[in-house]
Amino acid sequence: VEEKDEVFAPNLSYSIGSYIKNRDLKMYPCFKSAEINDQTIISLGLNSILDLSFEFPEGQNTLFDAAQRKWLKNRLPQKNCLNVLA
């Protein structure tokens, strides 16, 4: 699956959206037996959601190395409820 997000992190040959979606499509057959953290990661990815704020226990942060996480957090503005509701 190729997503149209056009967000390319260092050392990934395809977009963040495509990376997440394809990884979670492969993981979906194991969804029911997966740990709750993995179920959350799969659910977010299949719904084309990247949530780097969810860090307990690790969330989607585990999908990226340290350099990619830093790049993503600098590239994507942090949202909060006040910004969304305003």
mmCIF file with all atom_site columns, C-alpha atoms in Angstrom:
data_model
loop_
_atom_site.group_PDB
_atom_site.id
_atom_site.type_symbol
_atom_site.label_atom_id
_atom_site.label_alt_id
_atom_site.label_comp_id
_atom_site.label_asym_id
_atom_site.label_entity_id
_atom_site.label_seq_id
_atom_site.pdbx_PDB_ins_code
_atom_site.Cartn_x
_atom_site.Cartn_y
_atom_site.Cartn_z
_atom_site.occupancy
_atom_site.B_iso_or_equiv
_atom_site.pdbx_formal_charge
_atom_site.auth_seq_id
_atom_site.auth_comp_id
_atom_site.auth_asym_id
_atom_site.auth_atom_id
_atom_site.pdbx_PDB_model_num
ATOM 1  C CA . VAL A 1 1  ? 0.000   0.000   0.000  1.00 0.00 ? 1  VAL A CA 1
ATOM 2  C CA . GLU A 1 2  ? 1.339   3.430   -0.891 1.00 0.00 ? 2  GLU A CA 1
ATOM 3  C CA . GLU A 1 3  ? 0.090   6.331   1.213  1.00 0.00 ? 3  GLU A CA 1
ATOM 4  C CA . LYS A 1 4  ? 0.102   9.873   -0.199 1.00 0.00 ? 4  LYS A CA 1
ATOM 5  C CA . ASP A 1 5  ? 1.586   11.616  2.853  1.00 0.00 ? 5  ASP A CA 1
ATOM 6  C CA . GLU A 1 6  ? 4.964   12.391  1.223  1.00 0.00 ? 6  GLU A CA 1
ATOM 7  C CA . VAL A 1 7  ? 6.695   12.535  4.632  1.00 0.00 ? 7  VAL A CA 1
ATOM 8  C CA . PHE A 1 8  ? 10.064  10.807  4.338  1.00 0.00 ? 8  PHE A CA 1
ATOM 9  C CA . ALA A 1 9  ? 12.174  10.278  7.452  1.00 0.00 ? 9  ALA A CA 1
ATOM 10 C CA . PRO A 1 10 ? 15.913  9.629   7.286  1.00 0.00 ? 10 PRO A CA 1
ATOM 11 C CA . ASN A 1 11 ? 16.880  6.091   6.234  1.00 0.00 ? 11 ASN A CA 1
ATOM 12 C CA . LEU A 1 12 ? 13.380  5.103   5.068  1.00 0.00 ? 12 LEU A CA 1
ATOM 13 C CA . SER A 1 13 ? 12.935  4.419   1.364  1.00 0.00 ? 13 SER A CA 1
ATOM 14 C CA . TYR A 1 14 ? 9.194   5.122   1.474  1.00 0.00 ? 14 TYR A CA 1
ATOM 15 C CA . SER A 1 15 ? 6.942   7.540   3.301  1.00 0.00 ? 15 SER A CA 1
ATOM 16 C CA . ILE A 1 16 ? 6.117   7.331   6.995  1.00 0.00 ? 16 ILE A CA 1
ATOM 17 C CA . GLY A 1 17 ? 2.470   6.622   6.157  1.00 0.00 ? 17 GLY A CA 1
ATOM 18 C CA . SER A 1 18 ? 3.368   3.790   3.782  1.00 0.00 ? 18 SER A CA 1
ATOM 19 C CA . TYR A 1 19 ? 5.852   2.337   6.262  1.00 0.00 ? 19 TYR A CA 1
ATOM 20 C CA . ILE A 1 20 ? 3.317   2.307   9.101  1.00 0.00 ? 20 ILE A CA 1
ATOM 21 C CA . LYS A 1 21 ? 0.393   1.048   7.013  1.00 0.00 ? 21 LYS A CA 1
ATOM 22 C CA . ASN A 1 22 ? 2.341   -1.834  5.438  1.00 0.00 ? 22 ASN A CA 1
ATOM 23 C CA . ARG A 1 23 ? 3.902   -2.868  8.741  1.00 0.00 ? 23 ARG A CA 1
ATOM 24 C CA . ASP A 1 24 ? 0.510   -2.968  10.442 1.00 0.00 ? 24 ASP A CA 1
ATOM 25 C CA . LEU A 1 25 ? -1.183  -4.809  7.568  1.00 0.00 ? 25 LEU A CA 1
ATOM 26 C CA . LYS A 1 26 ? 1.434   -7.545  8.057  1.00 0.00 ? 26 LYS A CA 1
ATOM 27 C CA . MET A 1 27 ? 0.820   -7.531  11.830 1.00 0.00 ? 27 MET A CA 1
ATOM 28 C CA . TYR A 1 28 ? -2.995  -7.606  11.609 1.00 0.00 ? 28 TYR A CA 1
ATOM 29 C CA . PRO A 1 29 ? -3.379  -11.425 11.481 1.00 0.00 ? 29 PRO A CA 1
ATOM 30 C CA . CYS A 1 30 ? -1.818  -11.524 14.986 1.00 0.00 ? 30 CYS A CA 1
ATOM 31 C CA . PHE A 1 31 ? -3.982  -8.665  16.310 1.00 0.00 ? 31 PHE A CA 1
ATOM 32 C CA . LYS A 1 32 ? -6.201  -10.657 18.690 1.00 0.00 ? 32 LYS A CA 1
ATOM 33 C CA . SER A 1 33 ? -3.279  -12.445 20.335 1.00 0.00 ? 33 SER A CA 1
ATOM 34 C CA . ALA A 1 34 ? -1.028  -9.375  20.477 1.00 0.00 ? 34 ALA A CA 1
ATOM 35 C CA . GLU A 1 35 ? -0.203  -7.441  23.642 1.00 0.00 ? 35 GLU A CA 1
ATOM 36 C CA . ILE A 1 36 ? -2.393  -4.369  24.252 1.00 0.00 ? 36 ILE A CA 1
ATOM 37 C CA . ASN A 1 37 ? 0.451   -1.988  23.314 1.00 0.00 ? 37 ASN A CA 1
ATOM 38 C CA . ASP A 1 38 ? 0.894   -3.788  19.980 1.00 0.00 ? 38 ASP A CA 1
ATOM 39 C CA . GLN A 1 39 ? -2.872  -3.756  19.379 1.00 0.00 ? 39 GLN A CA 1
ATOM 40 C CA . THR A 1 40 ? -2.849  0.008   19.898 1.00 0.00 ? 40 THR A CA 1
ATOM 41 C CA . ILE A 1 41 ? 0.050   0.471   17.478 1.00 0.00 ? 41 ILE A CA 1
ATOM 42 C CA . ILE A 1 42 ? -1.672  -1.697  14.853 1.00 0.00 ? 42 ILE A CA 1
ATOM 43 C CA . SER A 1 43 ? -5.005  0.106   15.261 1.00 0.00 ? 43 SER A CA 1
ATOM 44 C CA . LEU A 1 44 ? -3.411  3.526   14.915 1.00 0.00 ? 44 LEU A CA 1
ATOM 45 C CA . GLY A 1 45 ? -1.423  2.499   11.855 1.00 0.00 ? 45 GLY A CA 1
ATOM 46 C CA . LEU A 1 46 ? -4.340  0.881   10.056 1.00 0.00 ? 46 LEU A CA 1
ATOM 47 C CA . ASN A 1 47 ? -6.286  4.104   10.575 1.00 0.00 ? 47 ASN A CA 1
ATOM 48 C CA . SER A 1 48 ? -3.384  6.154   9.143  1.00 0.00 ? 48 SER A CA 1
ATOM 49 C CA . ILE A 1 49 ? -2.677  7.797   12.496 1.00 0.00 ? 49 ILE A CA 1
ATOM 50 C CA . LEU A 1 50 ? 0.797   8.645   13.746 1.00 0.00 ? 50 LEU A CA 1
ATOM 51 C CA . ASP A 1 51 ? 0.698   9.453   17.465 1.00 0.00 ? 51 ASP A CA 1
ATOM 52 C CA . LEU A 1 52 ? 4.131   10.143  18.890 1.00 0.00 ? 52 LEU A CA 1
ATOM 53 C CA . SER A 1 53 ? 2.643   11.568  22.088 1.00 0.00 ? 53 SER A CA 1
ATOM 54 C CA . PHE A 1 54 ? 1.503   8.106   23.201 1.00 0.00 ? 54 PHE A CA 1
ATOM 55 C CA . GLU A 1 55 ? 4.620   6.862   24.970 1.00 0.00 ? 55 GLU A CA 1
ATOM 56 C CA . PHE A 1 56 ? 3.291   4.359   27.516 1.00 0.00 ? 56 PHE A CA 1
ATOM 57 C CA . PRO A 1 57 ? 4.633   1.849   27.367 1.00 0.00 ? 57 PRO A CA 1
ATOM 58 C CA . GLU A 1 58 ? 6.235   2.810   24.044 1.00 0.00 ? 58 GLU A CA 1
ATOM 59 C CA . GLY A 1 59 ? 3.560   3.353   21.411 1.00 0.00 ? 59 GLY A CA 1
ATOM 60 C CA . GLN A 1 60 ? 4.523   4.041   17.821 1.00 0.00 ? 60 GLN A CA 1
ATOM 61 C CA . ASN A 1 61 ? 7.867   5.439   18.950 1.00 0.00 ? 61 ASN A CA 1
ATOM 62 C CA . THR A 1 62 ? 9.166   1.855   18.790 1.00 0.00 ? 62 THR A CA 1
ATOM 63 C CA . LEU A 1 63 ? 8.732   1.854   15.007 1.00 0.00 ? 63 LEU A CA 1
ATOM 64 C CA . PHE A 1 64 ? 11.547  4.376   14.516 1.00 0.00 ? 64 PHE A CA 1
ATOM 65 C CA . ASP A 1 65 ? 15.166  4.681   15.527 1.00 0.00 ? 65 ASP A CA 1
ATOM 66 C CA . ALA A 1 66 ? 16.363  7.625   17.645 1.00 0.00 ? 66 ALA A CA 1
ATOM 67 C CA . ALA A 1 67 ? 17.339  9.790   14.665 1.00 0.00 ? 67 ALA A CA 1
ATOM 68 C CA . GLN A 1 68 ? 13.989  9.219   12.958 1.00 0.00 ? 68 GLN A CA 1
ATOM 69 C CA . ARG A 1 69 ? 12.062  9.995   16.177 1.00 0.00 ? 69 ARG A CA 1
ATOM 70 C CA . LYS A 1 70 ? 13.989  13.247  16.597 1.00 0.00 ? 70 LYS A CA 1
ATOM 71 C CA . TRP A 1 71 ? 13.405  14.164  12.946 1.00 0.00 ? 71 TRP A CA 1
ATOM 72 C CA . LEU A 1 72 ? 9.674   13.433  13.221 1.00 0.00 ? 72 LEU A CA 1
ATOM 73 C CA . LYS A 1 73 ? 9.211   15.397  16.434 1.00 0.00 ? 73 LYS A CA 1
ATOM 74 C CA . ASN A 1 74 ? 11.001  18.393  14.870 1.00 0.00 ? 74 ASN A CA 1
ATOM 75 C CA . ARG A 1 75 ? 9.148   18.066  11.549 1.00 0.00 ? 75 ARG A CA 1
ATOM 76 C CA . LEU A 1 76 ? 5.628   17.589  12.891 1.00 0.00 ? 76 LEU A CA 1
ATOM 77 C CA . PRO A 1 77 ? 4.164   20.295  15.119 1.00 0.00 ? 77 PRO A CA 1
ATOM 78 C CA . GLN A 1 78 ? 3.010   19.162  18.522 1.00 0.00 ? 78 GLN A CA 1
ATOM 79 C CA . LYS A 1 79 ? -0.753  19.406  18.946 1.00 0.00 ? 79 LYS A CA 1
ATOM 80 C CA . ASN A 1 80 ? -2.686  19.799  22.132 1.00 0.00 ? 80 ASN A CA 1
ATOM 81 C CA . CYS A 1 81 ? -6.365  19.878  22.936 1.00 0.00 ? 81 CYS A CA 1
ATOM 82 C CA . LEU A 1 82 ? -6.454  23.655  23.116 1.00 0.00 ? 82 LEU A CA 1
ATOM 83 C CA . ASN A 1 83 ? -5.036  23.995  19.587 1.00 0.00 ? 83 ASN A CA 1
ATOM 84 C CA . VAL A 1 84 ? -7.470  21.467  18.161 1.00 0.00 ? 84 VAL A CA 1
ATOM 85 C CA . LEU A 1 85 ? -10.535 22.910  19.884 1.00 0.00 ? 85 LEU A CA 1
ATOM 86 C CA . ALA A 1 86 ? -9.721  26.568  19.224 1.00 0.00 ? 86 ALA A CA 1
#
